[in-house]
Coordinates of C-alpha atoms in Angstrom, one line a residue:
M1 CA 31.4 10.6 27.1
T2 CA 28.2 10.0 29.6
G3 CA 25.9 7.5 29.2
S4 CA 23.1 9.4 27.6
L5 CA 25.5 10.8 24.9
I6 CA 27.2 8.0 22.4
P7 CA 29.2 8.5 19.5
T8 CA 28.4 8.8 15.8
L9 CA 30.6 8.1 12.8
E10 CA 33.4 10.2 12.4
G11 CA 33.0 13.0 9.4
R12 CA 35.2 11.3 6.9
Y13 CA 32.4 8.3 6.6
Y14 CA 30.2 11.1 4.7
T15 CA 32.9 13.1 2.8
D16 CA 35.9 10.6 1.8
P17 CA 35.5 9.4 -1.8
A18 CA 37.5 6.1 -0.8
I19 CA 35.0 5.2 2.0
F20 CA 32.1 6.0 -0.5
A21 CA 34.1 3.6 -2.9
R22 CA 34.0 1.0 -0.3
E23 CA 30.3 1.2 0.4
Q24 CA 29.6 0.8 -3.2
A25 CA 31.9 -2.4 -3.4
R26 CA 30.6 -3.8 0.1
V27 CA 27.2 -2.5 0.5
F28 CA 25.6 -1.8 -2.6
E29 CA 26.9 -4.4 -5.0
Q30 CA 26.7 -7.1 -2.3
M31 CA 23.3 -6.7 -0.8
W32 CA 20.0 -7.0 -2.3
F33 CA 19.0 -3.6 -3.8
C34 CA 15.6 -2.2 -4.8
A35 CA 15.8 -1.3 -8.3
V36 CA 12.4 -0.7 -10.1
R37 CA 8.6 -0.9 -9.7
S38 CA 7.8 -4.4 -11.6
A39 CA 4.7 -2.7 -13.1
D40 CA 6.7 0.3 -14.6
L41 CA 7.8 -2.6 -17.2
P42 CA 4.3 -3.9 -17.9
N43 CA 5.4 -5.1 -21.5
A44 CA 8.1 -7.1 -23.4
G45 CA 10.8 -5.1 -24.2
D46 CA 10.0 -2.6 -21.6
F47 CA 13.3 -1.7 -20.1
R48 CA 15.2 0.5 -17.5
T49 CA 18.6 1.4 -16.5
V50 CA 19.6 2.0 -12.6
Q51 CA 22.8 2.7 -11.2
V52 CA 23.7 -0.1 -8.3
G53 CA 27.0 0.5 -6.7
R54 CA 29.6 1.2 -9.4
E55 CA 27.6 -0.5 -12.2
S56 CA 24.7 0.3 -14.7
V57 CA 22.0 -2.4 -14.2
L58 CA 19.6 -3.0 -17.1
V59 CA 15.9 -4.4 -15.9
A60 CA 13.9 -6.0 -18.8
R61 CA 11.0 -7.7 -19.2
D62 CA 11.2 -10.7 -21.8
R63 CA 8.6 -12.4 -23.8
K64 CA 7.8 -15.0 -21.5
G65 CA 6.9 -12.1 -19.1
A66 CA 9.3 -12.7 -16.8
L67 CA 11.9 -9.4 -15.6
N68 CA 15.6 -10.0 -15.9
A69 CA 18.4 -8.1 -14.9
F70 CA 21.8 -7.4 -16.5
L71 CA 25.0 -5.4 -16.4
N72 CA 24.6 -3.0 -19.1
V73 CA 27.7 -3.9 -21.1
C74 CA 28.2 -5.2 -24.2
R75 CA 30.6 -8.6 -24.0
H76 CA 32.6 -7.4 -27.1
R77 CA 34.3 -4.2 -26.2
G78 CA 32.2 -2.8 -23.2
A79 CA 29.9 -0.3 -24.6
R80 CA 26.9 0.6 -22.8
I81 CA 24.2 -1.1 -24.3
C82 CA 20.8 1.3 -23.2
V83 CA 21.9 4.9 -22.7
E84 CA 18.4 5.8 -21.7
E85 CA 17.1 5.7 -18.6
S86 CA 14.1 3.9 -19.8
G87 CA 12.2 2.7 -22.9
T88 CA 11.0 0.0 -25.2
V89 CA 12.6 -2.3 -27.6
K90 CA 10.7 -4.1 -30.2
R91 CA 12.7 -7.4 -30.2
A92 CA 16.3 -7.0 -29.0
F93 CA 18.8 -4.8 -27.2
Q94 CA 21.7 -3.7 -29.9
C95 CA 24.9 -2.2 -29.1
P96 CA 25.3 1.3 -30.8
Y97 CA 29.0 0.8 -31.3
H98 CA 29.4 -2.8 -33.3
A99 CA 26.0 -3.7 -33.6
W100 CA 26.3 -6.9 -31.4
T101 CA 22.6 -7.9 -30.7
Y102 CA 21.1 -9.7 -27.2
A103 CA 17.5 -11.2 -26.8
L104 CA 15.3 -9.7 -24.1
D105 CA 16.7 -12.8 -21.9
G106 CA 20.3 -11.7 -22.5
N107 CA 21.4 -14.2 -25.2
L108 CA 23.6 -12.9 -28.1
I109 CA 21.6 -13.5 -31.3
A110 CA 23.2 -11.4 -33.7
A111 CA 26.4 -9.8 -34.3
P112 CA 28.2 -8.5 -38.0
N113 CA 30.1 -12.2 -39.3
L114 CA 28.9 -14.2 -36.5
T115 CA 28.2 -16.6 -38.6
S116 CA 31.9 -17.0 -39.6
M117 CA 32.6 -17.3 -35.9
P118 CA 30.7 -20.8 -35.4
D119 CA 33.0 -21.2 -32.3
V120 CA 31.3 -18.3 -30.6
D121 CA 29.1 -19.9 -27.5
R122 CA 26.0 -17.3 -27.7
V123 CA 25.2 -18.1 -24.0
A124 CA 28.4 -17.4 -22.6
Y125 CA 28.7 -14.4 -24.5
G126 CA 25.4 -12.9 -23.5
L127 CA 24.3 -10.0 -21.3
A128 CA 26.1 -10.8 -17.9
K129 CA 23.0 -11.9 -15.5
V130 CA 22.6 -10.6 -12.3
H131 CA 20.2 -11.8 -9.7
L132 CA 16.6 -10.5 -9.4
R133 CA 13.8 -11.3 -7.0
E134 CA 10.5 -9.5 -6.8
W135 CA 8.5 -8.8 -3.8
L136 CA 6.2 -5.9 -2.6
G137 CA 5.8 -5.3 -6.6
Y138 CA 9.3 -4.4 -6.9
A139 CA 12.6 -5.7 -8.5
W140 CA 15.2 -6.4 -6.2
V141 CA 18.6 -7.0 -7.8
N142 CA 21.8 -8.5 -6.6
L143 CA 25.3 -7.9 -8.0
A144 CA 27.1 -10.7 -5.9
D145 CA 28.2 -14.1 -7.1
D146 CA 26.7 -15.9 -4.3
P147 CA 23.8 -13.3 -3.1
P148 CA 22.8 -13.5 0.5
S149 CA 19.9 -14.8 1.8
F150 CA 17.1 -12.6 0.6
E151 CA 15.1 -13.5 3.7
D152 CA 18.0 -12.5 6.2
D153 CA 18.8 -9.3 3.9
V154 CA 15.5 -7.9 3.3
L155 CA 12.3 -9.5 4.8
S156 CA 13.9 -9.8 8.3
A157 CA 13.9 -5.7 8.1
V158 CA 9.9 -6.6 8.3
T159 CA 10.0 -8.6 11.3
E160 CA 12.7 -6.7 13.4
R161 CA 10.3 -3.4 13.0
L162 CA 6.6 -5.1 12.9
G163 CA 7.2 -8.2 15.1
T164 CA 6.2 -10.4 12.0
L165 CA 6.7 -10.8 9.0
D166 CA 2.7 -11.3 7.8
A167 CA 2.3 -8.3 9.4
I168 CA 2.8 -6.3 6.4
D169 CA 0.6 -8.4 4.2
G170 CA -2.2 -6.6 4.7
Y171 CA -1.2 -3.8 2.9
E172 CA -1.0 -5.8 -0.2
I173 CA 1.8 -3.6 -1.7
D174 CA 2.2 -5.6 -4.5
Q175 CA -1.1 -5.3 -5.6
L176 CA -1.2 -1.2 -5.4
S177 CA -0.6 1.2 -8.2
V178 CA 1.7 4.4 -8.2
G179 CA -0.8 7.2 -7.7
R180 CA 2.2 9.7 -7.9
R181 CA 6.0 9.7 -8.1
I182 CA 8.6 12.5 -7.2
V183 CA 12.4 12.1 -7.6
Y184 CA 14.5 14.1 -5.1
D185 CA 18.2 14.9 -6.1
V186 CA 19.8 15.5 -2.4
K187 CA 23.2 17.0 -2.0
A188 CA 23.7 14.8 0.7
N189 CA 25.4 11.7 2.1
W190 CA 23.2 8.7 1.9
K191 CA 23.6 7.9 5.3
L192 CA 22.6 11.2 6.6
I193 CA 19.3 10.7 4.7
I194 CA 19.1 7.1 6.6
E195 CA 20.1 8.8 10.2
N196 CA 17.5 11.2 9.4
F197 CA 14.7 8.7 8.9
M198 CA 15.4 6.4 11.9
E199 CA 14.9 9.4 14.5
C200 CA 12.3 11.9 15.2
Y201 CA 14.2 14.0 17.8
H202 CA 14.0 16.7 14.5
C203 CA 10.4 16.0 14.4
A204 CA 9.2 19.0 16.7
T205 CA 11.5 21.2 14.9
I206 CA 10.9 20.7 11.3
H207 CA 7.7 18.7 10.8
P208 CA 4.8 21.0 11.9
E209 CA 2.5 19.2 9.6
L210 CA 3.4 15.4 10.2
T211 CA 3.3 15.9 14.3
E212 CA -0.1 17.7 13.8
V213 CA -1.3 14.2 12.5
L214 CA 0.8 11.9 14.5
P215 CA 1.2 13.9 17.8
E216 CA 3.5 11.7 19.2
F217 CA 6.1 12.1 17.2
A218 CA 6.3 15.8 18.8
D219 CA 7.9 13.9 22.1
G220 CA 11.1 12.9 19.7
Y221 CA 10.5 8.8 19.8
A222 CA 10.2 7.8 15.8
A223 CA 8.0 4.8 15.2
Q224 CA 11.1 3.1 14.6
Y225 CA 12.0 2.9 18.2
Y226 CA 9.7 0.3 19.4
V227 CA 9.1 -2.8 17.7
G228 CA 5.7 -3.4 16.6
H229 CA 4.4 -0.2 17.6
G230 CA 2.5 2.1 15.4
A231 CA 2.2 5.9 15.9
E232 CA -1.3 6.9 16.4
F233 CA -3.0 9.7 14.4
G234 CA -4.5 12.5 16.8
D235 CA -7.6 12.4 17.9
E236 CA -9.0 15.0 15.4
I237 CA -7.3 13.7 12.4
K238 CA -9.5 12.0 10.0
G239 CA -6.4 10.9 7.4
F240 CA -2.9 10.9 6.9
T241 CA -3.2 14.2 4.6
V242 CA -1.5 17.3 5.1
D243 CA -4.2 19.2 6.7
G244 CA -5.3 16.0 8.7
S245 CA -8.5 15.8 6.3
E246 CA -10.1 12.6 5.3
G247 CA -8.0 10.4 2.9
F248 CA -9.3 7.3 1.3
E249 CA -11.0 4.1 2.4
K250 CA -8.9 1.8 4.3
L251 CA -7.0 -0.7 2.4
S252 CA -9.6 -3.8 1.8
A253 CA -7.3 -6.5 3.7
L254 CA -5.8 -4.3 6.5
E255 CA -6.4 -5.7 10.0
E256 CA -8.6 -3.2 12.1
E257 CA -5.7 -3.1 14.9
R258 CA -3.5 -1.1 12.2
D259 CA -6.1 1.3 11.3
R260 CA -5.0 5.2 12.3
K261 CA -1.7 4.1 12.5
Y262 CA 1.8 4.9 11.1
Y263 CA 4.6 2.3 10.6
A264 CA 7.9 2.9 9.2
I265 CA 10.5 0.5 8.2
T266 CA 14.4 0.9 7.1
V267 CA 15.6 -1.9 4.7
R268 CA 19.1 -1.6 4.4
P269 CA 20.8 -0.3 2.6
Q270 CA 18.3 2.1 0.8
V271 CA 14.5 1.2 1.2
F272 CA 12.2 3.2 3.5
I273 CA 8.5 1.8 3.9
N274 CA 5.7 4.0 5.2
L275 CA 2.5 2.3 5.7
V276 CA -0.7 4.1 6.7
P277 CA -4.1 2.9 6.4
D278 CA -4.9 4.3 3.1
H279 CA -2.0 4.2 1.0
V280 CA 1.9 3.1 1.3
I281 CA 4.8 5.3 0.9
V282 CA 8.1 3.7 -0.4
H283 CA 11.6 5.8 -0.6
R284 CA 14.2 3.9 -3.0
M285 CA 17.8 5.6 -2.8
Y286 CA 20.4 5.6 -5.5
P287 CA 23.5 6.4 -3.9
L288 CA 25.7 8.5 -6.8
A289 CA 28.3 10.2 -4.7
A290 CA 29.8 10.6 -1.2
D291 CA 27.6 13.9 -1.2
R292 CA 24.8 13.1 -3.6
T293 CA 22.2 10.6 -3.3
V294 CA 18.8 10.6 -5.8
V295 CA 15.9 9.5 -3.8
E296 CA 12.6 7.9 -5.9
C297 CA 9.5 8.4 -3.8
D298 CA 6.4 6.4 -4.8
W299 CA 2.8 7.1 -3.4
L300 CA 1.1 3.8 -3.7
Y301 CA -2.8 3.4 -3.5
A302 CA -5.7 0.9 -4.3
K303 CA -5.9 0.1 -7.8
E304 CA -9.3 1.6 -8.0
V305 CA -8.5 5.1 -6.4
V306 CA -5.7 5.4 -9.2
D307 CA -7.9 4.1 -12.2
T308 CA -10.8 6.5 -11.4
G309 CA -8.4 9.3 -11.1
R310 CA -9.6 10.3 -7.2
D311 CA -7.6 13.4 -5.8
V312 CA -4.3 12.4 -4.3
S313 CA -2.6 15.4 -3.7
R314 CA -3.6 16.0 0.0
S315 CA -2.0 12.8 1.1
V316 CA 1.0 13.3 -1.3
E317 CA 1.5 16.6 0.0
L318 CA 1.9 15.5 3.7
F319 CA 5.0 13.4 2.9
H320 CA 6.4 15.5 0.1
R321 CA 7.0 18.2 2.7
V322 CA 8.4 16.0 5.1
N323 CA 10.5 14.8 2.4
E324 CA 11.5 18.6 1.6
Q325 CA 12.1 19.5 5.4
D326 CA 14.3 16.3 6.0
F327 CA 16.2 16.5 2.5
E328 CA 17.1 20.5 3.2
A329 CA 18.2 19.3 6.8
C330 CA 20.6 16.8 5.4
E331 CA 22.0 19.0 3.2
R332 CA 22.4 21.5 5.7
C333 CA 24.6 18.8 7.7
Q334 CA 26.7 17.7 4.5
P335 CA 29.1 20.6 4.2
A336 CA 29.7 20.4 7.9
M337 CA 30.9 16.7 7.7
A338 CA 34.2 18.3 6.5
S339 CA 34.6 20.6 9.3
R340 CA 37.4 20.2 12.0
A341 CA 34.7 20.4 14.4
Y342 CA 33.1 17.3 13.4
A343 CA 36.3 15.4 12.6
Q344 CA 35.8 12.7 15.6
G345 CA 32.1 12.8 14.7
G346 CA 29.1 13.9 17.0
V347 CA 26.8 12.5 19.3
L348 CA 23.4 10.4 19.4
V349 CA 20.8 11.1 22.5
P350 CA 18.9 8.7 24.2
S351 CA 15.9 8.7 21.4
E352 CA 18.7 8.4 19.1
H353 CA 20.8 5.6 20.2
H354 CA 19.2 2.8 17.7
I355 CA 21.1 4.7 14.9
G356 CA 24.1 3.4 16.8
G357 CA 23.1 0.0 15.5
F358 CA 23.3 1.1 12.0
H359 CA 26.9 2.8 12.3
A360 CA 28.1 -0.6 13.7
W361 CA 26.7 -2.5 11.0
L362 CA 28.0 -0.3 8.6
V363 CA 31.7 -0.5 10.2
Q364 CA 31.5 -4.3 10.0
K365 CA 30.4 -4.1 6.3
L366 CA 33.3 -1.8 5.5
E367 CA 35.9 -4.1 7.3
S368 CA 34.8 -7.2 6.6
A369 CA 37.1 -9.3 4.1
D370 CA 36.3 -9.6 0.1

């Protein structure tokens, strides 16, 4: 192979259920996983269940206002506590099988005939807790007994991309409100989606609206290719909208040097952060099978934009089209991952070479000892 071309992962990495199971165990169940938008659970008793690796995780707000995360499993006989994706309970979670009942902080508080079993430790037999940390207005969970450093696992992605951690502060992402949320059910392996997001070699081919707004993307070099670089808007472009028309006021705390620029960050293993002057777009991936990934995409705006009902459709439409174009491309690739023509993998051109680092990272994760 020439120096211009370096190999990708072999096709089996995108199709083999055994490899996907190993990814669940060694990637998604060991790393910090962005689960829910904290503001989606504003009141005591609000909950959401999310799939993290092989586990259903229950995220809920307790009566003290704190978010907690638990494995969504009754400690009695293993029934699922909450079968709904989201909702609100008045006082406690109750298993629908034998009525074991848990407080919002996870402690066991009631069960049929529990008083006749005084030796049962209600804390020890409470719901199994999951580590949780809030950042950028999202609850990130970690299933490992001894979780890795949040700074090393998550925050470092910002430093690696933007040059400094505080470069993201001006967007005040935790203070923004969800103006639109779209959920995509993508029939493709999660790695194809990450690889697509990391490069722009495809941009001139399938993203006419995006390259109109960000002309440099037509040359094939994505913003993530350069540390600290933001892709500049075209000279005639007024805002990050589907037609280049004016968007909203620049976010109030944003530095002038970041105006009229787009930045993208990949936070492994399942988050994309897109930064533009007047809003932020956050993708969260939920890999459900070797060939299926649900992607939840939030468009975040200044609180007053959402509260006053201003029209966000033109800015939403730009990246919604980008998403649909990207996911269609990933779905086109997925069947070919099982082809004999791709058994040894494909190749990466120079503007995609940084994807090789992602591949090396993944292989190291999969080959590491339990």
